[in-house]
Short mmCIF file of C-alpha atoms in Angstrom, two decimals:
data_model
loop_
_atom_site.label_atom_id
_atom_site.label_comp_id
_atom_site.label_asym_id
_atom_site.label_seq_id
_atom_site.Cartn_x
_atom_site.Cartn_y
_atom_site.Cartn_z
CA MET A 10 -92.10 163.36 39.07
CA THR A 11 -90.26 162.31 36.00
CA THR A 12 -87.26 161.02 37.93
CA GLY A 13 -89.18 158.05 39.26
CA GLY A 14 -91.10 157.23 36.16
CA GLY A 15 -89.43 153.86 35.69
CA GLY A 16 -90.70 152.40 38.98
CA PRO A 17 -94.42 152.15 38.31
CA ARG A 18 -93.76 150.09 35.11
CA GLY A 19 -92.18 147.43 37.38
CA SER A 20 -88.90 147.67 35.55
CA GLY A 21 -86.94 147.50 38.76
CA GLY A 22 -85.21 150.82 38.08
CA THR A 23 -83.71 149.64 34.85
CA GLY A 24 -85.60 152.16 32.73
CA SER A 25 -84.55 155.74 32.04
CA GLY A 26 -86.12 157.08 35.20
CA GLY A 27 -85.44 154.15 37.50
CA ALA A 28 -81.79 154.97 37.85
CA GLY A 29 -82.25 158.21 39.75
CA PHE A 30 -83.53 157.33 43.22
CA ASN A 31 -81.27 159.99 44.75
CA GLY A 32 -80.86 162.04 41.58
CA THR A 33 -77.07 161.76 41.55
CA ASP A 34 -76.45 158.88 39.11
CA PRO A 35 -78.20 159.48 35.80
CA GLN A 36 -76.41 156.42 34.26
CA GLY A 37 -77.77 154.08 36.92
CA THR A 38 -74.37 152.54 37.53
CA GLY A 39 -73.86 153.21 41.23
CA ALA A 40 -76.67 155.22 42.96
CA HIS A 41 -79.03 152.32 43.26
CA ALA A 42 -76.44 150.38 45.19
CA GLY A 43 -76.97 152.71 48.17
CA ALA A 44 -80.80 152.96 48.03
CA ASN A 45 -82.98 151.55 50.82
CA GLU A 46 -86.69 151.30 51.58
CA SER A 47 -86.89 154.33 54.02
CA ASP A 48 -85.36 156.68 51.43
CA PHE A 49 -87.93 155.56 48.95
CA TYR A 50 -90.85 156.23 51.30
CA SER A 51 -89.55 159.68 52.14
CA LEU A 52 -89.48 160.62 48.50
CA PHE A 53 -92.79 159.23 47.38
CA GLY A 54 -94.81 159.10 50.59
CA PRO A 55 -97.13 156.47 51.98
CA GLY A 56 -100.11 155.39 50.00
CA SER A 57 -98.74 156.43 46.62
CA ALA A 58 -98.64 154.11 43.68
CA ALA A 59 -94.90 154.14 44.00
CA THR A 60 -95.23 152.92 47.56
CA ALA A 61 -97.25 149.90 46.46
CA SER A 62 -94.59 149.15 43.88
CA ALA A 63 -91.83 149.52 46.43
CA GLU A 64 -93.50 147.15 48.84
CA ALA A 65 -93.49 144.48 46.17
CA TYR A 66 -89.84 145.14 45.23
CA ASP A 67 -86.79 143.55 46.98
CA TYR A 68 -84.03 146.17 46.72
CA ASP A 69 -81.44 144.07 48.56
CA ALA A 70 -81.94 141.28 46.00
CA LEU A 71 -81.59 143.77 43.16
CA THR A 72 -78.38 145.12 44.63
CA GLU A 73 -76.95 141.63 45.05
CA GLU A 74 -77.99 140.66 41.56
CA ARG A 75 -76.20 143.64 40.03
CA GLU A 76 -73.07 142.98 42.07
CA ALA A 77 -73.14 139.34 40.99
CA GLU A 78 -73.51 140.40 37.37
CA LYS A 79 -70.44 142.64 37.69
CA ARG A 80 -68.47 139.80 39.21
CA ARG A 81 -69.54 137.49 36.41
CA ARG A 82 -68.42 140.01 33.81
CA ARG A 83 -65.06 140.47 35.51
CA ARG A 84 -64.55 136.69 35.70
CA GLY A 85 -65.58 136.33 32.08
CA SER A 86 -62.99 138.88 31.06
CA SER A 87 -60.31 137.13 33.10
CA ARG A 88 -61.24 133.76 31.64
CA GLY A 89 -60.99 135.23 28.18
CA ALA A 90 -57.48 136.44 28.82
CA GLY A 91 -56.48 133.23 30.58
CA GLY A 92 -58.03 131.12 27.84
CA SER A 93 -55.96 132.93 25.28
CA SER A 94 -52.84 132.17 27.35
CA ARG A 95 -53.74 128.53 27.57
CA ILE A 96 -54.41 128.38 23.85
CA THR A 97 -50.97 129.88 23.29
CA ARG A 98 -49.35 127.35 25.61
CA LYS A 99 -51.25 124.47 23.97
CA SER A 100 -50.23 125.75 20.55
CA THR A 101 -46.60 125.88 21.69
CA ARG A 102 -46.80 122.34 23.03
CA LYS A 103 -48.38 121.11 19.78
CA THR A 104 -45.64 122.79 17.75
CA THR A 105 -42.94 121.25 19.94
CA GLY A 106 -44.68 117.87 19.72
CA ARG A 107 -44.74 118.08 15.95
CA LYS A 108 -41.02 118.85 15.88
CA VAL A 109 -40.24 115.86 18.14
CA LEU A 110 -42.45 113.58 16.02
CA ALA A 111 -40.85 114.83 12.83
CA GLY A 112 -37.39 114.22 14.29
CA PHE A 113 -38.39 110.71 15.36
CA LEU A 114 -39.74 109.94 11.89
CA VAL A 115 -36.51 111.13 10.30
CA LEU A 116 -34.47 108.88 12.60
CA LEU A 117 -36.82 105.97 11.87
CA LEU A 118 -36.49 106.50 8.13
CA LEU A 119 -32.72 106.66 8.44
CA LEU A 120 -32.74 103.43 10.45
CA ILE A 121 -34.94 101.72 7.87
CA ALA A 122 -32.68 102.98 5.10
CA ALA A 123 -29.62 101.67 6.94
CA ILE A 124 -31.24 98.26 7.48
CA ALA A 125 -32.37 98.13 3.86
CA ALA A 126 -28.87 99.01 2.70
CA TYR A 127 -27.40 96.34 4.99
CA VAL A 128 -29.84 93.69 3.77
CA PHE A 129 -29.18 94.71 0.18
CA PHE A 130 -25.45 94.43 0.87
CA LEU A 131 -25.84 90.90 2.28
CA ALA A 132 -28.05 89.93 -0.66
CA SER A 133 -25.43 91.23 -3.08
CA LEU A 134 -22.74 89.19 -1.31
CA TRP A 135 -24.78 85.99 -1.44
CA ASN A 136 -26.19 86.35 -4.94
CA GLY A 137 -22.89 87.59 -6.31
CA ASN A 138 -20.55 85.04 -4.69
CA SER A 139 -22.58 81.82 -4.68
CA ASN A 140 -22.87 79.67 -7.79
CA GLN A 141 -26.54 79.53 -8.85
CA LEU A 142 -28.06 76.96 -11.16
CA GLY A 143 -31.32 76.93 -13.11
CA GLU A 144 -34.08 74.41 -12.52
CA ASP A 145 -33.13 72.29 -15.52
CA GLU A 146 -29.59 71.92 -14.19
CA VAL A 147 -30.81 70.96 -10.70
CA PHE A 148 -34.14 69.21 -11.24
CA GLY A 149 -34.02 68.27 -14.90
CA GLY A 150 -37.31 70.09 -15.41
CA GLU A 151 -39.84 72.05 -13.42
CA GLN A 152 -38.84 72.82 -9.83
CA PRO A 153 -41.36 71.80 -7.12
CA VAL A 154 -42.98 74.69 -5.27
CA ALA A 155 -43.39 74.50 -1.50
CA THR A 156 -46.81 75.45 -0.16
CA SER A 157 -46.17 74.64 3.51
CA ASP A 158 -43.22 72.59 4.74
CA VAL A 159 -39.93 72.87 2.84
CA ASN A 160 -37.38 70.17 1.99
CA ILE A 161 -33.85 71.28 1.14
CA LEU A 162 -31.28 68.80 -0.12
CA LEU A 163 -27.84 69.52 1.31
CA LEU A 164 -24.91 67.92 -0.48
CA GLY A 165 -21.30 68.06 0.65
CA SER A 166 -18.48 67.64 -1.81
CA ASP A 167 -15.06 66.44 -0.71
CA ALA A 168 -13.58 67.58 -4.03
CA ARG A 169 -10.76 69.36 -2.19
CA ASP A 170 -8.93 71.37 -4.86
CA GLU A 171 -10.88 70.00 -7.79
CA ASP A 172 -13.51 72.12 -9.48
CA VAL A 173 -16.79 70.30 -9.90
CA ASP A 174 -18.87 71.66 -12.77
CA TYR A 175 -22.38 70.97 -11.48
CA ALA A 176 -23.85 73.08 -14.27
CA GLY A 177 -22.07 70.75 -16.73
CA ASP A 178 -24.06 67.72 -15.51
CA ALA A 179 -21.50 66.68 -12.85
CA ARG A 180 -21.44 63.11 -14.19
CA GLY A 181 -18.60 61.06 -12.75
CA ASN A 182 -18.74 62.89 -9.41
CA ARG A 183 -20.16 61.53 -6.17
CA SER A 184 -21.78 63.38 -3.30
CA ASP A 185 -19.87 62.50 -0.15
CA THR A 186 -22.30 64.04 2.34
CA ILE A 187 -26.07 63.85 1.91
CA MET A 188 -28.53 65.57 4.22
CA VAL A 189 -32.17 66.56 3.89
CA MET A 190 -33.29 69.62 5.84
CA HIS A 191 -36.99 69.64 6.63
CA VAL A 192 -38.52 72.99 7.65
CA ASP A 193 -41.80 72.44 9.50
CA GLY A 194 -44.90 73.93 7.94
CA ASP A 195 -45.62 75.83 11.16
CA ARG A 196 -41.98 77.08 11.21
CA GLU A 197 -41.58 75.85 14.78
CA GLY A 198 -38.54 73.71 14.07
CA VAL A 199 -36.09 72.16 11.62
CA GLN A 200 -35.01 68.56 11.27
CA ILE A 201 -31.90 67.42 9.40
CA MET A 202 -31.64 63.82 8.29
CA SER A 203 -28.26 62.44 7.26
CA ILE A 204 -28.21 59.67 4.67
CA PRO A 205 -25.06 57.49 4.64
CA ARG A 206 -23.42 57.70 1.27
CA ASP A 207 -23.10 53.89 1.02
CA SER A 208 -26.83 53.33 1.49
CA TRP A 209 -28.02 50.72 -1.02
CA VAL A 210 -31.07 52.16 -2.80
CA ASP A 211 -32.98 52.12 -6.07
CA ILE A 212 -31.73 54.60 -8.65
CA GLU A 213 -33.80 55.14 -11.76
CA GLY A 214 -31.87 53.72 -14.72
CA PRO A 215 -29.02 51.69 -13.23
CA GLY A 216 -31.19 50.09 -10.52
CA LYS A 217 -29.69 49.20 -7.16
CA ALA A 218 -26.59 51.17 -6.26
CA LYS A 219 -25.01 53.28 -3.56
CA ILE A 220 -27.04 56.45 -3.12
CA ASN A 221 -24.04 58.74 -3.69
CA ALA A 222 -23.53 57.19 -7.15
CA ALA A 223 -26.71 58.81 -8.50
CA MET A 224 -24.82 61.97 -9.40
CA SER A 225 -22.21 59.93 -11.20
CA PHE A 226 -24.90 58.21 -13.27
CA GLY A 227 -27.13 61.16 -14.11
CA GLY A 228 -25.71 64.36 -12.72
CA LEU A 229 -27.41 66.62 -10.21
CA PRO A 230 -30.98 66.04 -11.54
CA LEU A 231 -30.74 62.28 -10.97
CA ALA A 232 -29.20 62.79 -7.53
CA THR A 233 -32.08 65.12 -6.58
CA GLN A 234 -34.68 62.70 -7.94
CA THR A 235 -33.11 59.77 -6.09
CA ILE A 236 -33.23 61.57 -2.73
CA SER A 237 -36.80 62.66 -3.43
CA ASP A 238 -37.76 59.04 -4.10
CA PHE A 239 -35.98 57.97 -0.93
CA ILE A 240 -37.97 60.33 1.33
CA GLY A 241 -41.19 60.00 -0.67
CA ALA A 242 -41.63 63.77 -0.90
CA PRO A 243 -40.55 66.63 -3.17
CA ILE A 244 -37.17 68.32 -2.87
CA HIS A 245 -37.84 72.07 -3.10
CA HIS A 246 -34.29 73.44 -3.01
CA VAL A 247 -30.75 72.15 -3.37
CA ALA A 248 -27.57 73.49 -1.79
CA ILE A 249 -24.13 72.03 -2.37
CA MET A 250 -21.19 72.96 -0.19
CA ASP A 251 -17.53 72.27 -0.76
CA PHE A 252 -16.01 70.96 2.47
CA GLU A 253 -13.68 73.97 2.43
CA GLY A 254 -16.79 75.90 3.40
CA PHE A 255 -16.69 74.29 6.84
CA LYS A 256 -13.28 75.86 7.33
CA ALA A 257 -14.47 79.29 6.18
CA LEU A 258 -17.57 79.15 8.40
CA THR A 259 -15.56 78.17 11.46
CA ASP A 260 -13.11 81.03 11.06
CA SER A 261 -15.90 83.53 10.39
CA VAL A 262 -17.61 82.84 13.72
CA GLY A 263 -14.32 82.78 15.61
CA GLY A 264 -14.16 79.02 16.24
CA VAL A 265 -16.65 76.27 17.04
CA VAL A 266 -16.91 73.98 20.06
CA VAL A 267 -17.76 70.40 19.04
CA ASP A 268 -18.42 67.40 21.23
CA SER A 269 -16.47 64.43 19.90
CA GLU A 270 -17.69 60.92 20.75
CA GLN A 271 -14.15 59.57 20.75
CA GLU A 272 -10.50 60.49 20.59
CA PHE A 273 -8.78 60.29 17.20
CA GLU A 274 -6.01 61.79 15.09
CA ILE A 275 -5.97 62.88 11.46
CA ASP A 276 -3.70 65.08 9.34
CA GLY A 277 -1.59 66.04 12.36
CA HIS A 278 -4.60 67.11 14.45
CA THR A 279 -5.67 65.40 17.66
CA TYR A 280 -9.26 65.44 18.91
CA THR A 281 -10.15 64.39 22.42
CA GLU A 282 -13.32 62.74 23.63
CA GLY A 283 -15.70 65.46 24.76
CA PRO A 284 -15.63 69.20 23.94
CA ASN A 285 -13.06 70.46 21.43
CA GLU A 286 -12.69 74.09 20.42
CA LEU A 287 -11.84 74.04 16.73
CA SER A 288 -10.39 76.58 14.35
CA GLY A 289 -11.05 76.36 10.63
CA GLU A 290 -7.90 74.31 10.07
CA GLU A 291 -9.03 71.85 12.74
CA ALA A 292 -12.68 71.72 11.69
CA LEU A 293 -12.04 70.56 8.13
CA PRO A 294 -10.30 67.26 9.06
CA PHE A 295 -12.86 66.70 11.81
CA VAL A 296 -15.80 66.62 9.35
CA ARG A 297 -13.81 64.67 6.75
CA ALA A 298 -12.49 61.87 8.97
CA ARG A 299 -13.92 58.44 8.13
CA LYS A 300 -11.47 55.62 7.56
CA MET A 301 -10.12 55.35 11.12
CA PHE A 302 -13.55 54.64 12.61
CA ALA A 303 -15.05 51.20 13.13
CA ASP A 304 -18.34 52.23 11.51
CA GLY A 305 -16.71 54.57 8.99
CA ASP A 306 -19.19 56.92 7.37
CA LEU A 307 -21.69 56.61 10.23
CA GLN A 308 -19.19 58.10 12.67
CA ARG A 309 -18.36 60.81 10.14
CA ILE A 310 -22.07 61.64 10.01
CA ARG A 311 -22.17 61.95 13.79
CA ASN A 312 -19.09 64.20 13.72
CA GLN A 313 -20.66 66.41 11.06
CA GLN A 314 -23.84 66.68 13.10
CA ALA A 315 -21.78 67.59 16.18
CA PHE A 316 -20.01 70.29 14.16
CA LEU A 317 -23.27 71.72 12.81
CA THR A 318 -24.75 71.76 16.31
CA GLY A 319 -21.77 73.73 17.62
CA LEU A 320 -21.85 76.03 14.61
CA MET A 321 -25.54 76.85 15.07
CA ASP A 322 -24.99 77.49 18.76
CA GLU A 323 -22.31 79.98 17.79
CA ILE A 324 -24.27 81.67 14.99
CA ILE A 325 -27.50 81.99 16.98
CA ALA A 326 -25.60 83.51 19.91
CA ALA A 327 -26.45 87.20 20.43
CA ASP A 328 -22.90 88.38 19.85
CA THR A 329 -23.00 86.93 16.33
CA LEU A 330 -26.47 87.75 15.03
CA GLY A 331 -26.30 91.11 16.78
CA ASN A 332 -23.08 92.02 15.01
CA PRO A 333 -23.76 93.17 11.41
CA ALA A 334 -20.07 93.08 10.51
CA LYS A 335 -19.78 89.50 11.72
CA VAL A 336 -22.88 88.40 9.81
CA ALA A 337 -21.57 90.07 6.67
CA GLY A 338 -18.24 88.30 7.19
CA ILE A 339 -19.97 84.92 7.44
CA VAL A 340 -21.91 85.49 4.22
CA ARG A 341 -18.81 86.81 2.46
CA ASP A 342 -16.57 83.92 3.52
CA PHE A 343 -19.11 81.13 3.13
CA SER A 344 -20.98 81.97 -0.09
CA PRO A 345 -18.11 81.24 -2.53
CA TYR A 346 -18.22 77.60 -1.45
CA MET A 347 -21.96 77.26 -2.15
CA THR A 348 -23.79 76.07 -5.24
CA VAL A 349 -27.58 76.50 -5.03
CA ASP A 350 -30.65 76.47 -7.22
CA ASP A 351 -31.35 80.01 -8.38
CA LYS A 352 -34.61 80.20 -6.42
CA LEU A 353 -32.67 79.72 -3.19
CA ASP A 354 -31.45 83.29 -3.46
CA ALA A 355 -30.93 85.86 -0.73
CA SER A 356 -34.59 86.84 -0.76
CA ARG A 357 -35.78 83.25 -0.21
CA ILE A 358 -33.21 82.63 2.52
CA ALA A 359 -34.12 85.89 4.27
CA GLY A 360 -37.81 84.97 4.09
CA LEU A 361 -37.22 81.56 5.67
CA ALA A 362 -34.95 83.12 8.31
CA PHE A 363 -37.68 85.63 9.22
CA GLU A 364 -40.29 82.89 9.46
CA LEU A 365 -37.94 80.92 11.74
CA ARG A 366 -36.93 83.98 13.81
CA GLY A 367 -38.27 82.49 17.05
CA MET A 368 -36.27 79.28 16.65
CA ARG A 369 -33.33 78.41 18.90
CA SER A 370 -30.53 75.91 18.35
CA GLY A 371 -32.45 73.39 20.47
CA ASP A 372 -35.24 73.48 17.90
CA VAL A 373 -32.94 71.87 15.31
CA GLU A 374 -32.91 68.08 15.51
CA PHE A 375 -30.50 65.72 13.78
CA PHE A 376 -31.17 62.09 12.94
CA SER A 377 -29.99 59.53 10.41
CA ALA A 378 -31.71 57.37 7.83
CA PRO A 379 -32.44 53.90 9.26
CA ILE A 380 -29.78 51.29 8.58
CA SER A 381 -30.40 47.61 9.23
CA GLY A 382 -26.74 46.68 8.95
CA ALA A 383 -23.67 46.44 6.73
CA GLY A 384 -23.47 44.11 3.77
CA THR A 385 -21.84 43.34 0.43
CA SER A 386 -23.41 43.87 -2.95
CA SER A 387 -23.49 41.20 -5.66
CA ASP A 388 -20.55 42.92 -7.34
CA GLY A 389 -18.51 42.96 -4.14
CA GLN A 390 -19.13 46.54 -2.87
CA ALA A 391 -19.29 47.27 0.86
CA ILE A 392 -22.77 48.70 1.38
CA LEU A 393 -25.24 49.71 4.09
CA ASN A 394 -28.68 48.12 3.89
CA ILE A 395 -31.72 50.27 4.54
CA ASP A 396 -34.31 49.29 7.15
CA GLU A 397 -37.27 49.31 4.77
CA GLU A 398 -39.94 49.29 7.49
CA LYS A 399 -38.49 52.42 9.10
CA GLN A 400 -37.93 54.00 5.69
CA ALA A 401 -41.67 53.67 5.09
CA GLN A 402 -42.20 55.53 8.38
CA ILE A 403 -39.83 58.28 7.21
CA GLN A 404 -41.70 58.63 3.94
CA ASP A 405 -44.98 58.92 5.82
CA ALA A 406 -43.43 61.58 8.11
CA PHE A 407 -42.19 63.67 5.17
CA ALA A 408 -45.50 63.32 3.35
CA ASN A 409 -47.50 64.46 6.40
CA ASP A 410 -45.10 67.04 7.87
CA THR A 411 -44.52 64.95 11.00
CA VAL A 412 -40.76 64.66 10.67
CA ALA A 413 -40.31 66.34 14.06
CA GLU A 414 -42.18 63.49 15.77
CA TYR A 415 -40.10 60.88 13.94
CA ALA A 416 -36.82 62.65 14.74
CA GLN A 417 -37.63 62.74 18.44
CA GLU A 418 -38.01 58.94 18.51
CA ALA A 419 -35.21 58.08 16.05
CA GLU A 420 -32.26 56.15 17.44
CA THR A 421 -28.64 57.02 16.72
CA VAL A 422 -27.36 54.72 14.00
CA HIS A 423 -24.34 52.54 14.82
CA LEU A 424 -22.95 49.34 13.33
#
């Protein structure tokens, strides 16, 4: 019979004749599902070749295999549709993610632009308002370059209403306040040493004289050289502040609390022993006062250090540094009273500030140059003699960037 021709080839009914065990499903898609072994024997009879083939064939397994195949196809179709849905959802999420990222980048760029504009604005205020001098006017030649630690000479002028032309040599003028700021090479701290203006030192040219007379003899270059010789290390930058700047700074930060060692009066202002909250009008006499004290300029130095400590506490406070308008106000109000070397511009100051960003007010230490006592010069001037042994220690500290260690052990200078 031609209807069963597929069986003897062992094709399992998958050939053209194997599909028609009951002759009702020529496509072989459903008839075989109902076939069993007894039907097969009735059709082909015992002992036939077909019977031998049927005995070796597991029809239940074939049926289950075909059903499993159908289920696999149906699942494959469903997975295809579901996969497409997931791809669509993933694509939507990616698109949304890109939009969020793009929006974030735009905000970040705007923030950077705003910060850049703010920094540029501050730089313009500083560079435009401060008086800047070239290296010849400040150093009398090539300016030293700092490779690690930095030494900045800070000079205070009590010129009051007089205009001091530092660019015009400044001969005949004296620096009333002298400080050297040392910035550690590791940027972990800052030390500020005050040098009494009546300190009796060697000045190239005239010889022995009060240290504040160097500017009078040779202008700003000689003053810078004299301080450099005194500390035994290069001066990298110079900044000169008119005392009126103390007033401007105080008002810009909204007042400064200073701790006065003693009670005193000057220019109609009274200062009590202990904490005093000062306005600009009150701060200026406080840092100027000298003649009413038993040890004169030494007490003025201590008062200036107390003021600077209070000022730094106020500036470093979060409500000051975190307030762009307040910072801009400080730069605006303070810069007109500053004269600096032209390399101490806004960029250099910002760079140092960034390097010192982890510093707190407690990381700034004040100390004074060592004084062995008061005396009188051969020409009758009241002077302060330098403790030469301790000065040698200071020079070693500046040369080896160990000023922090010296400052921690330095004693407060009194007469």
